[in-house]
XYZ file of C-alpha atoms in Angstrom:
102
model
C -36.149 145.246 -6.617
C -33.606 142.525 -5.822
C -34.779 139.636 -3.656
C -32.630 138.318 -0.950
C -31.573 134.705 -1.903
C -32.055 132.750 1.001
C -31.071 128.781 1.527
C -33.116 127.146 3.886
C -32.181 123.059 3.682
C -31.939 119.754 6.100
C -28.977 117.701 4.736
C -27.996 114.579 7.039
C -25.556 113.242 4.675
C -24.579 116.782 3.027
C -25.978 115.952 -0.313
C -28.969 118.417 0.101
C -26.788 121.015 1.272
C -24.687 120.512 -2.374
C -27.968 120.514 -4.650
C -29.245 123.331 -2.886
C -26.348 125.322 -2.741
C -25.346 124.988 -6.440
C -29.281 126.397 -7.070
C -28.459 129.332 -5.116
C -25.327 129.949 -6.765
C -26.407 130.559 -9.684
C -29.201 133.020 -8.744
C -26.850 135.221 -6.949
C -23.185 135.426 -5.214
C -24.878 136.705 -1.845
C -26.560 134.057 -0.132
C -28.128 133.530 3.693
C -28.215 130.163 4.452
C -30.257 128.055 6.908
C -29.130 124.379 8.020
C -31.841 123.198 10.065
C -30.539 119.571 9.963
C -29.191 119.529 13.586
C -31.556 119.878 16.672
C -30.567 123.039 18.371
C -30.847 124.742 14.634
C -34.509 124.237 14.790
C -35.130 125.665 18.187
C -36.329 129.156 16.533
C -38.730 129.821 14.282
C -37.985 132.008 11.123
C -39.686 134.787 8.986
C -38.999 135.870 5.269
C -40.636 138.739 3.993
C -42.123 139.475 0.276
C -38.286 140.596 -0.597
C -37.027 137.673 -0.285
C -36.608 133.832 -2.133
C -36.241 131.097 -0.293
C -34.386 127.847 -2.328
C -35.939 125.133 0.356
C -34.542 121.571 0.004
C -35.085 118.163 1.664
C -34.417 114.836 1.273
C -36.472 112.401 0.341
C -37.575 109.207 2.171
C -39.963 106.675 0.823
C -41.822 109.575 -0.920
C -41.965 111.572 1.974
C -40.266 114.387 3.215
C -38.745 113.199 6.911
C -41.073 113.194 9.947
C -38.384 114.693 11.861
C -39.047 118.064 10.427
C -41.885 117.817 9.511
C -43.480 119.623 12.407
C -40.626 122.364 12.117
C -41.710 123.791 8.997
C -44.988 125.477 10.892
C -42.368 127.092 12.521
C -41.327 129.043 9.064
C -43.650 131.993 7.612
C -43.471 133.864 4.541
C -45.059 137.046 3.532
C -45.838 136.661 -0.306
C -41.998 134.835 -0.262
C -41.324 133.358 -3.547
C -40.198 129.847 -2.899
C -38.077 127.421 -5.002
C -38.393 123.711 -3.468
C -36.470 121.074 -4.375
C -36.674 116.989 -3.002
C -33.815 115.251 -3.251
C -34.062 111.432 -3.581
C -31.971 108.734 -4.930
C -33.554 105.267 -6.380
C -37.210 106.272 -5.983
C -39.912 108.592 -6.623
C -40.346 111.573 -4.603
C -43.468 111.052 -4.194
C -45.853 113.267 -2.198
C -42.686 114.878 -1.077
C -43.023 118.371 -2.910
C -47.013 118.679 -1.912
C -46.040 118.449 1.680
C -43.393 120.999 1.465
C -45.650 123.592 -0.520
């Protein structure tokens, strides 16, 4: 069965949105995509079933994903969803970064 490729990302300065984006490409044309880095895109929460993969990227602040959506992310559910996560950082280590997104 073919999964739904789905791109779920926060990207303040749109460099996220790039990385993540060229992942999904090249897993598949047909993509659903998720920007949760404004406010009013987080009001809902959202469900992905054991069809789907989720390509889930953030970026990364002194080793830590940022507290801003932090909290969001219990919002999110999976049901056996295979998940690809990806931390983008520039001039550090991302730290702890991937363990709090898993």
């Amino acid at each position: 069965m073919k999964k739904q490729v789905n791109l779920l990302y926060f990207s303040p300065t749109g460099t996220t949105e790039k990385i993540v984006k060229a992942v999904g490409g090249k897993i598949s044309d047909s993509v659903k995509e998720y920007n949760i880095t404004l406010p009013k895109s987080r009001e809902n929460s959202i469900s992905f079933s054991k069809d789907d993969l989720v390509i889930v990227g953030v970026p990364v602040y002194s080793g830590r994903i940022p507290a801003l959506i932090e909290n969001y992310f219990k919002n999110i559910s999976g049901n056996d969803t295979l998940a690809v996560l990806t931390a983008v950082y520039g001039h550090r280590e991302y730290d702890d970064a991937l363990l709090e997104l898993k």
